[in-house]
Amino acid sequence: MADMSGLVTLIGKPGCHLCEDAEKVVAKVCDELGVRWEQKDITQDEELHRAYWEQIPVVLIDGRQHTFWRVDESRLRAALA
């Protein structure tokens, strides 16, 4: 099981189909592994907007970028295991 101190952050925006796909993968993997996760809206945070606008959806693990655009379930699972 993953370290419970870990945190996965999904950065996206409303109406983004890739963000919706990423949310499904992140929710599934994190729920199965017992890892905390959160979602942030890039349209509500100027700093996130500047940093990640061209890459959304973006997945961070403990604040470090793991991936962007498409979330690979196997790769995310391995990173959290």
C-alpha positions as semicolon CSV with decimal commas, in nm:
position;residue;x (nm);y (nm);z (nm)
1;M;0,000;0,000;0,000
2;A;0,117;0,354;-0,072
3;D;0,250;0,589;0,193
4;M;-0,050;0,763;0,348
5;S;0,148;1,087;0,369
6;G;0,146;1,106;-0,012
7;L;-0,081;1,341;-0,199
8;V;-0,182;1,334;-0,565
9;T;-0,299;1,664;-0,712
10;L;-0,492;1,677;-1,038
11;I;-0,481;2,019;-1,203
12;G;-0,741;2,085;-1,471
13;K;-1,034;2,303;-1,570
14;P;-1,409;2,262;-1,611
15;G;-1,526;2,135;-1,949
16;C;-1,194;1,970;-2,036
17;H;-1,252;1,614;-2,163
18;L;-0,890;1,512;-2,098
19;C;-0,929;1,641;-1,741
20;E;-1,242;1,430;-1,696
21;D;-1,057;1,123;-1,825
22;A;-0,765;1,197;-1,592
23;E;-0,998;1,236;-1,294
24;K;-1,140;0,887;-1,351
25;V;-0,792;0,731;-1,357
26;V;-0,662;0,928;-1,058
27;A;-0,973;0,854;-0,850
28;K;-0,961;0,483;-0,932
29;V;-0,591;0,435;-0,858
30;C;-0,584;0,653;-0,547
31;D;-0,899;0,496;-0,404
32;E;-0,764;0,145;-0,463
33;L;-0,426;0,228;-0,306
34;G;-0,560;0,442;-0,023
35;V;-0,375;0,754;-0,140
36;R;-0,515;1,101;-0,074
37;W;-0,590;1,311;-0,380
38;E;-0,725;1,653;-0,457
39;Q;-0,838;1,846;-0,760
40;K;-0,744;2,206;-0,843
41;D;-0,908;2,432;-1,100
42;I;-0,650;2,613;-1,309
43;T;-0,899;2,890;-1,387
44;Q;-0,917;2,980;-1,016
45;D;-0,542;3,000;-0,945
46;E;-0,319;3,243;-1,135
47;E;0,004;3,068;-1,032
48;L;-0,118;2,729;-1,153
49;H;-0,249;2,894;-1,471
50;R;0,094;3,043;-1,549
51;A;0,279;2,721;-1,470
52;Y;0,057;2,460;-1,635
53;W;-0,191;2,617;-1,879
54;E;-0,054;2,442;-2,188
55;Q;-0,020;2,105;-2,015
56;I;-0,355;2,037;-1,847
57;P;-0,450;1,802;-1,711
58;V;-0,140;1,781;-1,493
59;V;-0,082;1,528;-1,216
60;L;0,149;1,609;-0,927
61;I;0,266;1,359;-0,669
62;D;0,369;1,528;-0,345
63;G;0,400;1,856;-0,534
64;R;0,624;1,722;-0,812
65;Q;0,498;1,684;-1,167
66;H;0,430;1,323;-1,258
67;T;0,257;1,359;-1,595
68;F;0,039;1,577;-1,815
69;W;-0,226;1,546;-2,088
70;R;-0,295;1,173;-2,056
71;V;-0,271;0,978;-1,731
72;D;-0,146;0,623;-1,770
73;E;-0,304;0,406;-1,500
74;S;-0,013;0,159;-1,479
75;R;0,248;0,434;-1,457
76;L;0,055;0,620;-1,186
77;R;0,002;0,300;-0,991
78;A;0,376;0,218;-1,010
79;A;0,472;0,567;-0,894
80;L;0,245;0,535;-0,591
81;A;0,331;0,176;-0,497
